[in-house]
Amino acid sequence: MSINHISVVIMAKNAHDTIRESLESLKEFSEVILYLNNSTDNTEEIAQEYQNVKIIHGYFDGFGDTKRRASTYSKNDWILSLDSDEILNNKIVDEIENSDLSNSKILFKLKRNNYFLGYKTQSSDDIIRIYNRKYTNFNNNRVHEKIIIPNDATIITLKNSFKHLNITDINQTLTKIIQYTDLGTENKKSCLFSLVILKSIFAFFKTYIIEGNIIHGWVGFALAINSANKRYYKYIKLFLNCQKNKTV
């Protein structure tokens, strides 16, 4: 069975709210690598309840490099990369179990359904999450990391989707914005203040209108505001970096 030749690799920090549901969905896998970086809640205690989970303590130096390093601890070359707030279901586990892993140049793309405060949103992602580490791996992006797709790769999209509990508490919108925008704007700048305004407005319009989250009432509005805030803080930080360079 293919599932016996795939190691799940999860990078986590203070994932108490979602880690149990995530690990419960991975019981069929023989090995789950949980790479903890400076976690201070009881994520580790929860993970210790699962016999197939191997806990690794390490440091964080950007999402891409950290995920690459976490994958080195697995016994298998085939890696299923998940976040600590992502949950599989029986259908996609069965589909993974019956996948053909004879060609190491195959990359498997999975559909991810996003949830905001417990509500499914209109947005979903098709992302490559199963790969052979001897063939490829994550790029070194500090944020918004992706699997590198070589020119000779074959991409197979699985039919079933999995759940992403992106935001479970409204305070997470603030902490994630700080972390992601700090990483995404490091050593970068933009000197156009107009981008701060335009990017924020368009992010709200895209999420609320184009993606159709307007049908979800207050949840859709809160989601759109969150999207706008992410763009605002990213581009205001880029703009302020430009201003700092002018004063040096």
Short mmCIF file of C-alpha atoms in Angstrom, two decimals:
data_model
loop_
_atom_site.label_atom_id
_atom_site.label_comp_id
_atom_site.label_asym_id
_atom_site.label_seq_id
_atom_site.Cartn_x
_atom_site.Cartn_y
_atom_site.Cartn_z
CA MET A 1 0.00 0.00 0.00
CA SER A 2 1.32 3.43 -0.97
CA ILE A 3 0.41 4.90 2.39
CA ASN A 4 3.14 2.79 4.04
CA HIS A 5 5.75 4.52 1.89
CA ILE A 6 4.68 8.08 2.69
CA SER A 7 5.77 10.03 5.74
CA VAL A 8 3.62 12.96 6.85
CA VAL A 9 5.66 16.00 7.85
CA ILE A 10 4.05 18.77 9.92
CA MET A 11 5.69 21.95 11.16
CA ALA A 12 3.93 23.33 14.23
CA LYS A 13 4.07 25.97 16.94
CA ASN A 14 1.37 26.38 19.60
CA ALA A 15 -1.16 24.35 17.59
CA HIS A 16 -3.33 23.24 20.53
CA ASP A 17 -6.60 24.20 18.85
CA THR A 18 -6.16 22.01 15.75
CA ILE A 19 -3.37 19.47 16.25
CA ARG A 20 -5.54 16.72 17.74
CA GLU A 21 -8.00 16.76 14.86
CA SER A 22 -5.11 16.82 12.42
CA LEU A 23 -3.30 13.87 13.99
CA GLU A 24 -6.55 11.90 14.35
CA SER A 25 -6.95 12.12 10.58
CA LEU A 26 -3.45 10.67 10.06
CA LYS A 27 -3.73 7.45 12.07
CA GLU A 28 -3.44 5.30 8.94
CA PHE A 29 0.05 6.60 8.20
CA SER A 30 2.92 4.68 9.79
CA GLU A 31 5.00 7.81 10.38
CA VAL A 32 4.11 11.41 11.15
CA ILE A 33 7.00 13.80 11.74
CA LEU A 34 5.93 16.68 13.98
CA TYR A 35 8.58 19.40 13.83
CA LEU A 36 8.04 21.74 16.78
CA ASN A 37 9.68 25.15 16.86
CA ASN A 38 9.52 27.05 20.15
CA SER A 39 6.07 25.72 21.01
CA THR A 40 4.95 26.73 24.52
CA ASP A 41 1.45 25.26 24.78
CA ASN A 42 0.47 21.58 25.13
CA THR A 43 0.85 20.66 21.45
CA GLU A 44 3.62 18.23 22.33
CA GLU A 45 1.62 16.57 25.10
CA ILE A 46 -1.25 15.95 22.68
CA ALA A 47 1.09 14.56 20.03
CA GLN A 48 2.62 12.13 22.52
CA GLU A 49 -0.73 10.31 22.64
CA TYR A 50 -0.20 9.07 19.05
CA GLN A 51 2.16 6.15 18.51
CA ASN A 52 2.85 7.00 14.87
CA VAL A 53 4.05 10.53 15.68
CA LYS A 54 7.77 11.28 15.93
CA ILE A 55 8.41 14.63 17.65
CA ILE A 56 11.38 16.72 16.56
CA HIS A 57 12.44 19.97 18.22
CA GLY A 58 14.08 22.49 15.95
CA TYR A 59 14.41 26.15 15.05
CA PHE A 60 12.48 28.26 12.57
CA ASP A 61 14.26 30.22 9.85
CA GLY A 62 11.48 30.78 7.34
CA PHE A 63 8.79 28.40 6.13
CA GLY A 64 10.60 27.04 3.08
CA ASP A 65 13.93 26.18 4.70
CA THR A 66 12.27 24.87 7.86
CA LYS A 67 9.99 22.51 5.93
CA ARG A 68 12.96 21.25 3.92
CA ARG A 69 14.84 20.53 7.15
CA ALA A 70 11.83 18.85 8.77
CA SER A 71 11.55 16.42 5.85
CA THR A 72 15.08 15.11 6.50
CA TYR A 73 13.86 13.37 9.66
CA SER A 74 11.46 11.05 7.81
CA LYS A 75 12.23 7.42 7.07
CA ASN A 76 10.48 7.57 3.69
CA ASP A 77 11.46 9.60 0.63
CA TRP A 78 7.82 10.22 -0.24
CA ILE A 79 6.56 13.16 1.82
CA LEU A 80 3.05 14.42 2.49
CA SER A 81 3.52 17.96 3.77
CA LEU A 82 0.72 19.30 5.96
CA ASP A 83 0.20 22.22 8.29
CA SER A 84 -0.97 21.70 11.85
CA ASP A 85 -4.40 23.14 11.01
CA GLU A 86 -5.06 20.82 8.06
CA ILE A 87 -7.24 17.72 8.36
CA LEU A 88 -7.64 14.83 5.95
CA ASN A 89 -10.79 12.76 5.55
CA ASN A 90 -11.28 9.06 4.84
CA LYS A 91 -11.86 9.57 1.11
CA ILE A 92 -8.60 11.38 0.45
CA VAL A 93 -6.68 8.97 2.70
CA ASP A 94 -8.03 6.06 0.62
CA GLU A 95 -7.09 7.89 -2.57
CA ILE A 96 -3.55 8.46 -1.31
CA GLU A 97 -3.36 4.82 -0.24
CA ASN A 98 -4.16 3.68 -3.78
CA SER A 99 -1.83 6.12 -5.56
CA ASP A 100 1.02 4.80 -7.71
CA LEU A 101 4.39 5.83 -6.30
CA SER A 102 6.54 3.92 -8.79
CA ASN A 103 7.66 7.14 -10.51
CA SER A 104 9.55 9.52 -8.22
CA LYS A 105 8.98 12.39 -10.68
CA ILE A 106 5.25 12.48 -9.95
CA LEU A 107 3.95 15.36 -7.83
CA PHE A 108 0.51 15.05 -6.28
CA LYS A 109 -1.72 18.10 -6.10
CA LEU A 110 -4.44 18.23 -3.44
CA LYS A 111 -7.47 20.48 -3.15
CA ARG A 112 -7.72 22.41 0.12
CA ASN A 113 -10.99 23.81 1.42
CA ASN A 114 -10.45 26.85 3.63
CA TYR A 115 -12.41 27.55 6.82
CA PHE A 116 -12.71 30.85 8.69
CA LEU A 117 -13.99 30.79 12.29
CA GLY A 118 -15.51 27.37 11.65
CA TYR A 119 -17.28 28.34 8.41
CA LYS A 120 -16.29 27.06 4.99
CA THR A 121 -15.36 29.93 2.68
CA GLN A 122 -15.75 30.25 -1.08
CA SER A 123 -12.00 29.98 -1.60
CA SER A 124 -10.06 26.78 -2.13
CA ASP A 125 -6.52 25.99 -3.25
CA ASP A 126 -5.00 23.35 -5.49
CA ILE A 127 -1.55 22.80 -4.01
CA ILE A 128 1.20 20.25 -4.45
CA ARG A 129 1.71 18.47 -1.15
CA ILE A 130 3.01 14.97 -1.97
CA TYR A 131 6.51 14.71 -3.43
CA ASN A 132 9.65 12.60 -3.39
CA ARG A 133 12.37 14.43 -1.45
CA LYS A 134 15.12 12.87 -3.59
CA TYR A 135 13.55 14.53 -6.64
CA THR A 136 12.42 17.91 -5.34
CA ASN A 137 11.52 19.84 -2.22
CA PHE A 138 10.27 23.20 -1.00
CA ASN A 139 11.88 26.39 -2.25
CA ASN A 140 13.62 28.68 0.24
CA ASN A 141 10.87 31.33 0.45
CA ARG A 142 10.55 32.62 3.98
CA VAL A 143 6.78 32.87 3.49
CA HIS A 144 4.36 31.54 0.84
CA GLU A 145 6.68 28.60 0.24
CA LYS A 146 5.99 26.14 -2.58
CA ILE A 147 7.21 22.80 -3.88
CA ILE A 148 9.72 23.31 -6.71
CA ILE A 149 8.30 21.87 -9.95
CA PRO A 150 11.10 20.53 -12.21
CA ASN A 151 10.57 20.68 -15.97
CA ASP A 152 10.22 16.90 -16.28
CA ALA A 153 7.70 16.53 -13.46
CA THR A 154 4.30 14.91 -13.88
CA ILE A 155 1.51 16.45 -11.82
CA ILE A 156 -1.47 14.36 -10.74
CA THR A 157 -4.44 16.05 -9.07
CA LEU A 158 -6.30 13.96 -6.52
CA LYS A 159 -10.10 13.99 -6.75
CA ASN A 160 -10.89 14.49 -3.07
CA SER A 161 -10.20 17.53 -0.90
CA PHE A 162 -9.10 18.17 2.66
CA LYS A 163 -9.99 20.74 5.32
CA HIS A 164 -7.93 23.76 6.30
CA LEU A 165 -8.94 25.37 9.59
CA ASN A 166 -7.16 28.58 8.63
CA ILE A 167 -8.58 30.80 11.38
CA THR A 168 -10.21 29.31 14.48
CA ASP A 169 -9.94 32.37 16.73
CA ILE A 170 -10.26 36.00 15.63
CA ASN A 171 -7.00 36.89 17.41
CA GLN A 172 -5.17 34.62 14.97
CA THR A 173 -5.87 37.15 12.23
CA LEU A 174 -3.65 39.61 14.08
CA THR A 175 -0.81 37.26 15.00
CA LYS A 176 -0.67 35.73 11.51
CA ILE A 177 -0.66 39.15 9.84
CA ILE A 178 2.30 40.20 11.99
CA GLN A 179 4.28 37.02 11.33
CA TYR A 180 3.60 36.69 7.61
CA THR A 181 4.06 40.36 6.75
CA ASP A 182 7.28 40.58 8.78
CA LEU A 183 8.71 37.61 6.89
CA GLY A 184 7.33 38.69 3.51
CA THR A 185 8.70 42.23 3.66
CA GLU A 186 12.12 41.52 5.12
CA ASN A 187 14.80 43.33 3.08
CA LYS A 188 12.17 44.47 0.57
CA LYS A 189 10.62 47.84 -0.16
CA SER A 190 8.03 49.66 -2.25
CA CYS A 191 8.12 53.44 -2.64
CA LEU A 192 4.60 53.86 -4.05
CA PHE A 193 2.09 54.75 -1.33
CA SER A 194 -0.71 54.34 -3.88
CA LEU A 195 -0.08 50.57 -3.75
CA VAL A 196 -0.96 50.57 -0.04
CA ILE A 197 -4.42 51.91 -0.87
CA LEU A 198 -5.07 50.03 -4.11
CA LYS A 199 -3.88 46.62 -2.89
CA SER A 200 -5.99 46.88 0.29
CA ILE A 201 -9.15 47.89 -1.58
CA PHE A 202 -8.73 45.21 -4.23
CA ALA A 203 -8.09 42.49 -1.62
CA PHE A 204 -11.39 43.33 0.06
CA PHE A 205 -13.25 43.46 -3.27
CA LYS A 206 -11.76 40.18 -4.49
CA THR A 207 -12.57 38.26 -1.31
CA TYR A 208 -16.01 39.73 -0.72
CA ILE A 209 -17.36 40.11 -4.27
CA ILE A 210 -15.29 38.18 -6.82
CA GLU A 211 -14.88 35.07 -4.66
CA GLY A 212 -18.51 35.34 -3.56
CA ASN A 213 -18.04 35.46 0.20
CA ILE A 214 -20.72 38.13 0.37
CA ILE A 215 -23.25 35.28 0.62
CA HIS A 216 -21.83 34.30 4.03
CA GLY A 217 -23.06 37.41 5.84
CA TRP A 218 -20.90 38.66 8.71
CA VAL A 219 -18.41 35.81 8.20
CA GLY A 220 -17.81 36.84 4.61
CA PHE A 221 -17.39 40.48 5.61
CA ALA A 222 -14.94 39.60 8.39
CA LEU A 223 -12.98 37.42 5.97
CA ALA A 224 -12.79 40.25 3.44
CA ILE A 225 -11.62 42.70 6.10
CA ASN A 226 -8.94 40.21 7.09
CA SER A 227 -7.77 39.96 3.46
CA ALA A 228 -7.64 43.74 3.19
CA ASN A 229 -5.68 44.00 6.45
CA LYS A 230 -3.10 41.48 5.25
CA ARG A 231 -2.50 43.50 2.09
CA TYR A 232 -2.50 46.80 3.97
CA TYR A 233 0.14 45.77 6.50
CA LYS A 234 2.29 44.10 3.86
CA TYR A 235 2.42 47.16 1.64
CA ILE A 236 2.62 49.74 4.41
CA LYS A 237 5.64 47.86 5.77
CA LEU A 238 7.19 47.83 2.29
CA PHE A 239 6.51 51.56 2.00
CA LEU A 240 7.98 52.30 5.44
CA ASN A 241 11.08 50.30 4.52
CA CYS A 242 11.49 52.65 1.58
CA GLN A 243 11.10 55.70 3.80
CA LYS A 244 13.72 54.37 6.22
CA ASN A 245 16.21 54.02 3.38
CA LYS A 246 15.62 57.64 2.39
CA THR A 247 16.46 58.87 5.88
CA VAL A 248 19.62 56.80 6.29
#
